[in-house]
Amino acid sequence: MLLEDLHQIAAKEREAHQRLRYCVSVCVAAGCLSSHSDAVKESLTREVAEVGLRGYCQVRGVGCLGLCSGGPLLSVEPEGVLYQGVKPEDAEDIVRSLDEGRLTHLECSPDQPFFKRQVNVVTENSGRIDPERVEDYIAAGGYEPLVKALTEMTPQKVIDQVSRSGLRGRGGAGYPTGLKWGTVSKASGDTKYVICNADEGDPGAFMDRSVLESDPHRVLEGMVTAGFAVGTSRGFIYVRAEYPLAVKRLQVAIREAKRLGLLGNQICGTTFSFDVDVRLGAGVFVCGEETALIASVEGKRGMPRPRPPYPAQSGLWERPTLINNVETFANIPSIIRKGGDWYASMGTKKSKGTKVFALTGRINHTGLIEVPMGITLREIIYEIGAGLPEGQTFKAVQTGGPSGGCIPEQFLDMPVDYESLAQVGSIMGSGGMIVMDSSSCMVDVAKFFMEFCMTESCGKCIPCRSGTAQMYDLLAKITQGTATSDDLALLEELCDLVKHTSLCGLGQTAPNPVLSTLRYFKDEYVAHIKDKRCPAGVCPCGSAKEVSA
Ligand SMILES: Cc1cc2nc3c(=O)[nH]c(=O)nc-3n(C[C@H](O)[C@H](O)[C@H](O)COP(=O)(O)O)c2cc1C
Ligand code: SF4
């Protein structure tokens, strides 16, 4: 497969597309599928045949269109019209309205801030291509960056571009990607590995799942490019078995890429070969931690081990291993295509490019969004998310999942970047963003995340195994209205101890939700302890209403 071959496939696809009068793209990613978008697609296909539009109107399944709260979603090209809340019985009206050139009541404007305020790099093809057709990806410019890297660049030049881009790992810690690639490339030994971390265990997070379901070739292309850059021909994708659609689309993508010689032996007629295997995880949060993940791929129990040595020096089967997150790899094709400087022109001084977030909670528009680093929380929540439903007041936004924190209103104008989030006691994490209103009790929120960490602790080290359980018990006591101020002091002491003495990131960050809620919402803890009252009326110790009555 050479550049000309790719161009030929792309031209053929575009020609076929131009012959169509309409292209109806129905979201068949997990969010819309759960509200039966597959039935919508079937019904539309039937209707198109009945009206006699076959040959002029194509109905196809695409990945996530982003506005999950409006699902099932579909878009109609060339008009660029988006329909939301579509049911199978709406198919007749939609198809006939297309035939007659009028629009239906279901239409929603793609000009609204939800779409206009986003910058789509990783999600540029989401909702625009059929994730199960490699030709669609190629027609959108896919695999050109890989061919460019293999035929026009040296491995060092690829690493240089990634370094120039300023891309930082999107799995949570934000380690500079170029630096990691450089370390693995320089590590001694003939056998090395590339691993894509698609474990995504944070509650409420669905960024990586969506990228894999919507544009799996982009992730594969990023991995193959990485393999070329660091000098290895073997890769693994570790994905949780609870993501069956992502797994299926990955497997289809691997098969299709192999068929076209974009994966496997002597890629694009060069001497470079690269193969990828999918490994299924059992849905264990700690298996997303890189050393636990490596143990799991090796067939051992998924437990973290002390670092150093870091996987870049000694990872899978004690060989140098490059491990990156799904979104990190998905950024690579665009960086190679447009250059590191282009990527670095977006974002802030230390946090470059864009970030994908799963926006959920008490907000009008929930869904998957991609925004430039440095955008403010207020812009995300009130412009893209269209604010909270009527009558509800903003209380906090939780970022970073169980390792993150709750950010109060006073920081809404803060830029979203690694440093600013850390400064206010939270983290970027992998991109979960949950908006909470006054009906959320912050002690209860902290208890929820602590219960998650306690359950997911692998038990290898005592501070985390025993500390998360003790902290959970104390939080439970507070919510039941039976705690004393000594219990609160003990909770604070334990937070400090577990944070500083746990072996891996799970234990080290488990106290964060408690620490951040204590920092900004201590009055709620005090109300539970002193007044035996839950101000939000959530906890069993009693509600504000009961106390005032
Ligand atoms: C408890 C725990 C769970 C993690 N889960 C994930 C995960 O699901 N996906 C991920 O990419 N990184 C996860 N990480 C971070 C990985 O250890 C690692 O830093 C990351 O995969 C590196 O890729 P990046 O540099 O592209 O971010 C987790 C870390 C910890 C401590
Ligand atoms: S910190 Fe927790 S999850 Fe990590 S190794 Fe220790 S017990 Fe296991």
Coordinates of C-alpha atoms and ligand atoms in Angstrom, one line a residue:
M1 CA 0.0 0.0 0.0
L2 CA 1.6 3.2 -1.2
L3 CA 0.4 6.8 -0.9
E4 CA -1.0 6.6 -4.4
D5 CA -3.0 3.5 -3.5
L6 CA -4.5 5.3 -0.5
H7 CA -5.3 8.3 -2.7
Q8 CA -7.1 5.9 -5.1
I9 CA -9.2 4.4 -2.4
A10 CA -10.0 7.8 -1.1
A11 CA -11.0 9.2 -4.5
K12 CA -13.2 6.2 -5.2
E13 CA -15.0 6.7 -1.9
R14 CA -15.5 10.4 -2.5
E15 CA -16.9 9.7 -5.9
A16 CA -19.4 7.2 -4.6
H17 CA -20.3 9.8 -1.9
Q18 CA -20.8 12.5 -4.5
R19 CA -23.3 10.4 -6.4
L20 CA -25.5 10.4 -3.3
R21 CA -28.2 13.0 -2.8
Y22 CA -28.2 12.3 0.9
C23 CA -26.2 10.4 3.5
V24 CA -27.9 9.6 6.7
S25 CA -25.5 8.8 9.5
V26 CA -27.0 7.1 12.5
C27 CA -24.9 6.9 15.7
V28 CA -24.2 3.3 16.5
A29 CA -21.8 3.9 19.4
A30 CA -22.8 2.4 22.8
G31 CA -24.7 5.5 24.1
C32 CA -27.2 5.7 21.2
L33 CA -27.3 1.9 20.8
S34 CA -28.6 1.6 24.3
S35 CA -31.6 3.6 23.2
H36 CA -32.0 1.4 20.1
S37 CA -30.4 3.4 17.4
D38 CA -29.9 0.1 15.5
A39 CA -33.7 -0.2 15.2
V40 CA -33.7 3.4 13.9
K41 CA -31.1 2.6 11.3
E42 CA -33.0 -0.5 10.2
S43 CA -36.2 1.4 9.9
L44 CA -34.6 4.2 7.9
T45 CA -33.0 1.7 5.5
R46 CA -36.5 0.1 4.9
E47 CA -38.1 3.5 4.4
V48 CA -35.4 4.6 1.9
A49 CA -36.1 1.5 -0.1
E50 CA -39.8 2.0 0.0
V51 CA -39.7 5.6 -1.1
G52 CA -37.4 4.6 -3.9
L53 CA -34.4 6.6 -2.7
R54 CA -32.0 3.7 -2.8
G55 CA -29.0 4.7 -4.8
Y56 CA -29.5 8.4 -3.9
C57 CA -29.7 8.1 -0.1
Q58 CA -27.3 6.0 2.0
V59 CA -28.1 5.0 5.5
R60 CA -25.0 4.1 7.5
G61 CA -23.9 3.5 11.1
V62 CA -21.3 6.0 12.5
G63 CA -19.6 6.6 15.8
C64 CA -20.4 9.0 18.6
L65 CA -21.9 12.3 17.5
G66 CA -21.2 13.7 21.0
L67 CA -24.5 15.0 22.3
C68 CA -25.4 11.8 24.1
S69 CA -28.2 13.4 26.1
G70 CA -30.1 13.9 22.8
G71 CA -29.7 10.3 21.6
P72 CA -30.5 8.4 19.4
L73 CA -28.8 10.9 17.1
L74 CA -28.5 11.0 13.4
S75 CA -27.0 13.6 10.9
V76 CA -28.0 14.2 7.3
E77 CA -25.4 15.3 4.8
P78 CA -25.0 17.5 2.8
E79 CA -27.4 19.7 4.8
G80 CA -25.5 19.1 8.0
V81 CA -28.8 18.7 9.8
L82 CA -28.7 16.8 13.1
Y83 CA -31.8 15.0 14.5
Q84 CA -32.1 14.0 18.1
G85 CA -34.3 11.7 20.1
V86 CA -35.1 9.7 16.9
K87 CA -37.4 6.7 17.2
P88 CA -37.9 3.9 14.6
E89 CA -41.4 5.3 13.9
D90 CA -39.9 8.7 13.0
A91 CA -38.1 7.1 10.0
E92 CA -41.0 7.6 7.6
D93 CA -41.3 11.4 8.4
I94 CA -37.5 11.9 8.2
V95 CA -37.1 10.1 4.8
R96 CA -40.2 11.7 3.3
S97 CA -39.1 15.1 4.5
L98 CA -35.8 14.6 2.8
D99 CA -37.5 13.5 -0.4
E100 CA -39.7 16.6 -0.3
G101 CA -36.9 18.9 0.8
R102 CA -38.5 20.0 4.1
L103 CA -37.2 19.5 7.6
T104 CA -38.9 17.8 10.5
H105 CA -39.6 18.8 14.1
L106 CA -36.8 16.7 15.4
E107 CA -34.0 18.7 13.9
C108 CA -31.4 20.3 16.2
S109 CA -28.9 22.9 15.0
P110 CA -25.2 21.9 14.6
D111 CA -24.5 25.6 15.1
Q112 CA -25.3 25.4 18.8
P113 CA -22.4 26.0 21.2
F114 CA -22.3 22.4 22.1
F115 CA -20.6 21.8 18.7
K116 CA -19.2 25.2 17.8
R117 CA -17.1 25.6 21.0
Q118 CA -15.4 22.3 20.5
V119 CA -12.1 21.6 18.7
N120 CA -12.1 18.1 17.2
V121 CA -8.7 16.4 16.8
V122 CA -9.1 13.0 18.3
T123 CA -12.8 13.0 17.6
E124 CA -12.5 14.6 14.1
N125 CA -14.0 11.5 12.4
S126 CA -16.4 10.5 15.2
G127 CA -19.9 10.5 13.8
R128 CA -18.5 11.1 10.3
I129 CA -17.2 7.7 9.3
D130 CA -18.4 4.2 9.5
P131 CA -16.0 2.7 12.1
E132 CA -16.2 -0.7 10.5
R133 CA -15.0 0.5 7.0
V134 CA -11.3 1.1 6.6
E135 CA -12.2 2.9 3.3
D136 CA -14.1 5.5 5.2
Y137 CA -11.1 6.2 7.4
I138 CA -8.8 6.4 4.4
A139 CA -11.2 8.8 2.6
A140 CA -10.9 11.0 5.6
G141 CA -7.1 11.1 5.2
G142 CA -6.5 8.1 7.5
Y143 CA -3.2 6.1 7.2
E144 CA -1.6 8.9 5.2
P145 CA 0.4 10.1 8.2
L146 CA 1.6 6.5 8.8
V147 CA 2.8 6.1 5.2
K148 CA 4.4 9.6 5.5
A149 CA 6.2 8.5 8.6
L150 CA 7.4 5.1 7.2
T151 CA 8.5 6.5 3.8
E152 CA 9.6 10.1 4.5
M153 CA 10.7 10.2 8.1
T154 CA 13.2 8.5 10.4
P155 CA 12.1 7.1 13.7
Q156 CA 13.9 10.0 15.4
K157 CA 12.1 12.6 13.3
V158 CA 8.8 11.0 14.4
I159 CA 9.8 11.3 18.0
D160 CA 10.9 14.9 17.4
Q161 CA 7.5 15.8 16.1
V162 CA 5.7 14.2 19.0
S163 CA 8.1 16.0 21.4
R164 CA 7.5 19.4 19.7
S165 CA 3.7 18.8 19.9
G166 CA 4.0 19.0 23.7
L167 CA 1.5 16.1 23.9
R168 CA 1.2 14.7 27.4
G169 CA -0.2 11.2 28.3
R170 CA -4.0 11.3 28.4
G171 CA -4.3 8.3 30.8
G172 CA -4.1 10.6 33.8
A173 CA -0.5 11.4 34.9
G174 CA 0.2 13.7 31.9
Y175 CA 3.8 12.5 31.4
P176 CA 5.3 14.0 28.2
T177 CA 4.7 11.5 25.4
G178 CA 7.8 12.4 23.3
L179 CA 10.0 11.9 26.3
K180 CA 8.6 8.5 26.9
W181 CA 9.0 7.5 23.3
G182 CA 12.6 8.7 23.4
T183 CA 13.4 6.6 26.5
V184 CA 11.9 3.4 24.9
S185 CA 13.7 4.0 21.6
K186 CA 17.0 4.4 23.4
A187 CA 16.5 1.4 25.8
S188 CA 18.8 -1.4 25.0
G189 CA 17.6 -4.8 23.7
D190 CA 16.2 -6.1 20.4
T191 CA 12.8 -7.0 21.7
K192 CA 10.4 -4.2 22.8
Y193 CA 6.7 -3.8 23.0
V194 CA 4.0 -1.2 22.5
I195 CA 0.9 -1.4 24.7
C196 CA -2.3 0.6 24.3
N197 CA -4.1 1.1 27.7
A198 CA -7.8 0.9 27.0
D199 CA -8.8 -0.3 30.5
E200 CA -10.7 2.9 31.3
G201 CA -12.0 2.0 34.8
D202 CA -13.0 5.5 36.2
P203 CA -16.7 5.5 37.1
G204 CA -18.6 7.8 34.6
A205 CA -15.7 7.8 32.1
F206 CA -16.4 6.7 28.5
M207 CA -13.9 8.7 26.4
D208 CA -11.7 5.8 25.4
R209 CA -14.6 3.5 24.7
S210 CA -16.1 6.1 22.5
V211 CA -12.9 6.7 20.5
L212 CA -12.5 3.0 20.0
E213 CA -16.1 2.5 18.9
S214 CA -16.1 5.5 16.6
D215 CA -12.6 5.6 15.0
P216 CA -10.6 2.4 15.9
H217 CA -8.2 2.8 12.9
R218 CA -6.9 6.1 14.4
V219 CA -5.8 4.3 17.5
L220 CA -4.2 1.5 15.5
E221 CA -2.4 4.0 13.3
G222 CA -1.0 5.8 16.3
M223 CA 0.2 2.5 17.7
V224 CA 1.9 1.4 14.5
T225 CA 3.6 4.8 14.2
A226 CA 4.8 4.4 17.8
G227 CA 6.1 1.0 17.0
F228 CA 8.1 2.4 14.1
A229 CA 9.4 5.3 16.3
V230 CA 10.6 3.2 19.2
G231 CA 11.8 0.2 17.1
T232 CA 9.4 -2.7 17.7
S233 CA 7.1 -4.9 15.7
R234 CA 4.8 -6.1 18.5
G235 CA 1.9 -4.4 20.1
F236 CA -1.0 -5.2 22.5
I237 CA -4.3 -3.4 23.2
Y238 CA -5.5 -4.1 26.7
V239 CA -9.2 -3.4 26.7
R240 CA -11.9 -4.3 29.2
A241 CA -14.2 -7.1 28.2
E242 CA -17.1 -4.9 29.4
Y243 CA -16.6 -3.0 26.1
P244 CA -17.8 -5.6 23.7
L245 CA -18.5 -3.1 20.9
A246 CA -15.1 -1.5 21.2
V247 CA -13.5 -5.0 21.1
K248 CA -15.5 -6.0 18.0
R249 CA -14.7 -2.8 16.1
L250 CA -11.0 -3.1 17.1
Q251 CA -10.9 -6.7 15.8
V252 CA -12.6 -5.6 12.5
A253 CA -10.1 -2.7 12.2
I254 CA -7.1 -5.0 12.7
R255 CA -8.4 -7.5 10.1
E256 CA -9.1 -4.7 7.6
A257 CA -5.8 -3.0 8.1
K258 CA -4.0 -6.3 7.6
R259 CA -6.0 -6.9 4.4
L260 CA -4.7 -3.7 3.0
G261 CA -1.1 -4.2 4.2
L262 CA -1.3 -1.4 6.7
L263 CA -0.6 -3.8 9.5
G264 CA 1.4 -7.0 9.5
N265 CA 4.6 -7.8 7.5
Q266 CA 6.4 -5.2 5.6
I267 CA 3.9 -2.4 6.0
C268 CA 3.4 -0.3 2.9
G269 CA 6.2 -2.2 1.1
T270 CA 8.8 -1.1 3.6
T271 CA 11.0 -3.3 5.8
F272 CA 8.9 -2.3 8.9
S273 CA 6.5 -4.9 10.3
F274 CA 4.1 -4.5 13.1
D275 CA 1.4 -6.8 14.6
V276 CA -1.2 -6.1 17.2
D277 CA -3.1 -8.5 19.6
V278 CA -6.1 -7.6 21.7
R279 CA -6.0 -8.7 25.3
L280 CA -9.2 -8.6 27.3
G281 CA -9.2 -7.3 30.9
A282 CA -11.8 -8.4 33.5
G283 CA -12.9 -4.9 34.4
V284 CA -10.6 -4.3 37.4
F285 CA -9.7 -0.7 38.0
V286 CA -6.2 -1.4 39.3
C287 CA -5.4 -3.2 36.0
G288 CA -5.3 0.2 34.3
E289 CA -2.2 1.0 36.4
E290 CA 0.6 0.2 34.0
T291 CA 2.6 -2.3 36.0
A292 CA -0.6 -4.2 37.0
L293 CA -1.7 -4.1 33.3
I294 CA 1.6 -5.6 32.3
A295 CA 1.3 -8.4 34.8
S296 CA -2.2 -9.1 33.5
V297 CA -1.0 -9.3 29.9
E298 CA 1.7 -11.7 31.1
G299 CA -1.1 -13.9 32.4
K300 CA -0.4 -13.1 36.1
R301 CA -2.7 -11.6 38.7
G302 CA -3.1 -7.9 37.9
M303 CA -1.2 -6.3 40.8
P304 CA 1.1 -3.2 40.7
R305 CA 4.8 -3.5 41.5
P306 CA 7.2 -0.8 42.7
R307 CA 8.7 1.5 40.1
P308 CA 11.5 1.9 39.1
P309 CA 12.2 0.1 37.0
Y310 CA 9.7 1.9 34.8
P311 CA 8.1 -0.1 31.9
A312 CA 10.1 2.1 29.5
Q313 CA 13.2 0.2 30.8
S314 CA 11.7 -3.1 31.9
G315 CA 8.1 -3.8 31.2
L316 CA 6.3 -6.7 29.5
W317 CA 8.4 -9.8 30.0
E318 CA 11.1 -7.5 31.4
R319 CA 11.6 -5.8 28.0
P320 CA 11.4 -2.1 27.3
T321 CA 7.7 -1.3 26.8
L322 CA 6.0 1.8 25.6
I323 CA 2.6 2.1 27.3
N324 CA 0.2 4.9 26.3
N325 CA -3.5 5.6 26.6
V326 CA -6.0 5.3 23.8
E327 CA -6.4 9.1 23.5
T328 CA -2.7 9.6 23.5
F329 CA -2.3 7.3 20.5
A330 CA -5.3 8.8 18.8
N331 CA -3.6 12.2 18.7
I332 CA -0.6 10.9 16.8
P333 CA -1.9 10.7 13.2
S334 CA -2.9 14.4 13.4
I335 CA 0.4 15.4 14.9
I336 CA 2.3 13.6 12.1
R337 CA 0.0 15.0 9.4
K338 CA 0.0 18.6 10.6
G339 CA 3.2 18.8 12.6
G340 CA 4.1 19.1 16.2
D341 CA 4.1 22.9 16.1
W342 CA 0.5 22.9 14.9
Y343 CA -0.6 20.8 17.9
A344 CA 1.5 22.9 20.3
S345 CA -0.3 26.1 19.0
M346 CA -3.4 24.9 20.9
G347 CA -3.7 25.0 24.6
T348 CA -1.7 26.6 27.4
K349 CA 2.0 26.9 28.1
K350 CA 2.4 23.5 29.7
S351 CA -0.7 21.7 28.5
K352 CA -0.9 21.6 24.8
G353 CA -3.5 20.4 22.3
T354 CA -7.0 19.3 23.1
K355 CA -8.7 17.0 25.7
V356 CA -11.7 14.7 25.4
F357 CA -14.1 14.8 28.4
A358 CA -17.1 12.8 29.3
L359 CA -19.5 15.5 30.5
T360 CA -22.1 14.1 32.8
G361 CA -24.2 14.9 35.9
R362 CA -26.7 17.8 36.5
I363 CA -26.2 19.4 33.2
N364 CA -28.4 20.0 30.2
H365 CA -26.1 18.6 27.5
T366 CA -24.3 15.5 28.7
G367 CA -22.0 13.7 26.2
L368 CA -18.6 13.5 24.8
I369 CA -16.7 16.7 24.1
E370 CA -13.3 17.7 22.9
V371 CA -12.0 21.1 23.9
P372 CA -8.7 23.0 23.7
M373 CA -6.7 22.9 26.9
G374 CA -7.1 26.2 28.7
I375 CA -10.8 26.6 28.1
T376 CA -12.5 27.5 31.4
L377 CA -14.8 25.3 33.4
R378 CA -17.5 27.9 33.0
E379 CA -17.3 27.7 29.2
I380 CA -17.5 24.0 29.4
I381 CA -20.4 23.9 31.8
Y382 CA -22.5 26.9 30.7
E383 CA -21.8 27.2 27.0
I384 CA -21.0 23.6 25.8
G385 CA -23.1 21.9 28.5
A386 CA -25.9 24.6 28.3
G387 CA -25.8 25.0 32.1
L388 CA -27.8 23.1 34.8
P389 CA -31.5 22.2 34.3
E390 CA -33.8 25.0 35.4
G391 CA -34.2 25.5 39.1
Q392 CA -30.9 23.8 40.0
T393 CA -27.9 25.6 41.4
F394 CA -24.3 24.7 40.7
K395 CA -22.4 23.3 43.6
A396 CA -19.2 21.6 42.3
V397 CA -17.7 19.8 39.4
Q398 CA -15.8 16.6 40.0
T399 CA -12.9 15.9 37.7
G400 CA -10.4 13.0 37.6
G401 CA -12.7 10.3 39.0
P402 CA -11.7 8.5 42.2
S403 CA -8.3 10.1 42.0
G404 CA -9.6 13.6 41.5
G405 CA -11.5 16.2 43.5
C406 CA -14.5 18.4 43.7
I407 CA -14.0 22.0 42.4
P408 CA -16.4 24.7 43.8
E409 CA -18.0 27.7 42.1
Q410 CA -15.2 30.1 42.9
F411 CA -12.9 28.4 40.4
L412 CA -15.3 28.2 37.5
D413 CA -13.2 30.8 35.5
M414 CA -10.0 28.8 36.0
P415 CA -8.4 27.4 32.8
V416 CA -8.7 23.6 32.4
D417 CA -5.1 22.4 32.3
Y418 CA -2.9 19.9 34.3
E419 CA -1.4 22.6 36.5
S420 CA -4.5 24.6 37.3
L421 CA -6.5 21.5 38.2
A422 CA -3.8 20.2 40.5
Q423 CA -3.5 23.6 42.2
V424 CA -7.1 23.5 43.3
G425 CA -6.8 19.9 44.6
S426 CA -8.1 18.0 41.7
I427 CA -6.5 16.4 38.6
M428 CA -7.1 16.2 34.9
G429 CA -7.3 12.4 35.1
S430 CA -8.5 10.6 32.1
G431 CA -11.4 13.1 31.4
G432 CA -14.4 12.3 33.6
M433 CA -16.3 15.6 34.5
I434 CA -19.4 15.3 36.7
V435 CA -21.4 18.4 37.4
M436 CA -23.2 18.5 40.8
D437 CA -25.9 20.8 42.2
S438 CA -27.2 21.6 45.7
S439 CA -28.9 18.2 45.9
S440 CA -25.5 16.5 46.2
C441 CA -24.0 15.9 49.6
M442 CA -20.3 16.3 49.4
V443 CA -19.6 13.9 52.2
D444 CA -21.7 11.3 50.4
V445 CA -19.8 12.0 47.2
A446 CA -16.5 11.4 49.0
K447 CA -17.9 8.2 50.5
F448 CA -19.0 7.0 47.0
F449 CA -15.4 7.4 45.7
M450 CA -13.8 5.9 48.8
E451 CA -16.1 2.9 48.6
F452 CA -15.0 2.5 45.0
C453 CA -11.3 2.6 45.9
M454 CA -11.8 0.3 48.9
T455 CA -13.5 -2.3 46.7
E456 CA -10.9 -1.9 43.9
S457 CA -7.8 -1.9 46.1
C458 CA -5.8 -5.0 45.2
G459 CA -4.7 -5.5 48.8
K460 CA -1.0 -5.8 48.1
C461 CA 0.0 -3.0 50.5
I462 CA -1.4 -2.3 54.0
P463 CA -1.9 1.5 53.9
C464 CA -4.3 1.2 50.9
R465 CA -5.9 -2.1 51.8
S466 CA -6.6 -1.2 55.4
G467 CA -6.6 2.6 55.1
T468 CA -9.3 2.8 52.4
A469 CA -11.5 0.6 54.5
Q470 CA -11.0 2.7 57.6
M471 CA -11.6 5.9 55.8
Y472 CA -14.8 4.4 54.3
D473 CA -16.0 3.4 57.8
L474 CA -15.3 6.9 59.1
L475 CA -17.2 8.5 56.2
A476 CA -20.1 6.1 56.7
K477 CA -20.2 7.1 60.4
I478 CA -20.3 10.8 59.4
T479 CA -23.1 10.3 57.0
Q480 CA -25.0 8.3 59.6
G481 CA -24.6 11.2 62.1
T482 CA -22.7 9.1 64.6
A483 CA -19.2 10.5 64.2
T484 CA -17.3 12.8 66.5
S485 CA -14.8 15.6 65.8
D486 CA -12.1 13.0 66.8
D487 CA -13.3 10.8 63.9
L488 CA -12.9 13.8 61.6
A489 CA -9.3 14.4 62.8
L490 CA -8.5 10.7 62.4
L491 CA -9.9 10.8 58.8
E492 CA -7.6 13.7 58.0
E493 CA -4.7 11.9 59.5
L494 CA -5.5 8.7 57.5
C495 CA -5.8 10.7 54.3
D496 CA -2.2 12.0 54.8
L497 CA -0.9 8.6 55.7
V498 CA -2.5 6.6 52.8
K499 CA -1.5 9.3 50.3
H500 CA 2.2 9.2 51.3
T501 CA 2.7 5.5 52.0
S502 CA 0.7 3.5 49.4
L503 CA 2.5 1.6 46.7
C504 CA 0.6 2.7 43.6
G505 CA -1.5 5.5 42.3
L506 CA -4.7 4.0 43.4
G507 CA -3.8 4.3 47.1
Q508 CA -1.8 7.5 46.7
T509 CA -4.8 9.3 45.2
A510 CA -7.7 7.6 47.0
P511 CA -7.8 10.4 49.7
N512 CA -8.2 13.1 47.0
P513 CA -12.0 13.3 46.9
V514 CA -12.0 13.5 50.8
L515 CA -9.3 16.1 50.9
S516 CA -10.9 18.3 48.3
T517 CA -14.3 18.2 49.8
L518 CA -12.8 18.9 53.3
R519 CA -11.0 21.9 51.7
Y520 CA -14.0 23.5 50.2
F521 CA -17.1 22.0 51.9
K522 CA -15.9 21.4 55.5
D523 CA -19.1 23.0 56.8
E524 CA -21.0 20.0 55.4
Y525 CA -18.8 17.6 57.4
V526 CA -19.3 19.7 60.5
A527 CA -23.1 19.8 60.0
H528 CA -23.2 16.0 59.9
I529 CA -21.1 15.7 63.0
K530 CA -22.2 18.6 65.2
D531 CA -25.9 19.1 64.1
K532 CA -26.5 15.5 63.0
R533 CA -27.8 17.0 59.8
C534 CA -27.2 16.5 56.1
P535 CA -27.6 19.9 54.5
A536 CA -28.5 18.3 51.1
G537 CA -30.9 15.9 52.7
V538 CA -29.2 12.9 51.2
C539 CA -27.6 11.1 54.2
P540 CA -29.4 8.8 56.7
C541 CA -28.5 11.1 59.6
G542 CA -31.5 13.3 58.6
S543 CA -32.4 16.0 56.2
A544 CA -32.3 19.8 56.5
K545 CA -36.1 19.7 56.3
E546 CA -36.5 17.3 59.2
V547 CA -34.2 19.4 61.4
S548 CA -36.0 22.7 60.7
A549 CA -39.4 21.0 61.1
Ligands
LIG1 C1 -5.3 2.8 39.6 C2 -4.9 3.3 38.3 C3 -5.7 3.1 37.2 C4 -5.3 3.6 35.9 N1 -6.2 3.3 34.9 C5 -5.8 3.7 33.7 C6 -6.6 3.5 32.5 O1 -7.7 2.9 32.7 N2 -6.2 3.9 31.3 C7 -5.0 4.6 31.1 O2 -4.7 5.0 30.0 N3 -4.2 4.9 32.2 C8 -4.6 4.4 33.4 N4 -3.7 4.7 34.5 C9 -2.4 5.3 34.2 C10 -1.4 4.3 33.7 O3 -0.8 3.7 34.8 C11 -0.4 4.9 32.8 O4 0.2 6.0 33.4 C12 -0.9 5.3 31.4 O5 -1.5 4.3 30.8 C13 0.3 5.8 30.6 O6 -0.2 6.3 29.3 P1 -0.2 7.8 28.9 O7 1.2 8.3 29.2 O8 -0.5 7.9 27.5 O9 -1.2 8.5 29.8 C14 -4.1 4.2 35.8 C15 -3.3 4.5 36.9 C16 -3.7 4.0 38.1 C17 -2.8 4.3 39.3
SF4_2 S1 -1.9 1.1 46.6 FE1 -3.7 -0.2 46.7 S2 -4.1 -0.9 44.7 FE2 -2.0 -0.1 44.8 S3 -0.7 -1.8 45.2 FE3 -1.3 -1.0 47.2 S4 -3.1 -2.1 47.8 FE4 -2.8 -2.5 45.6

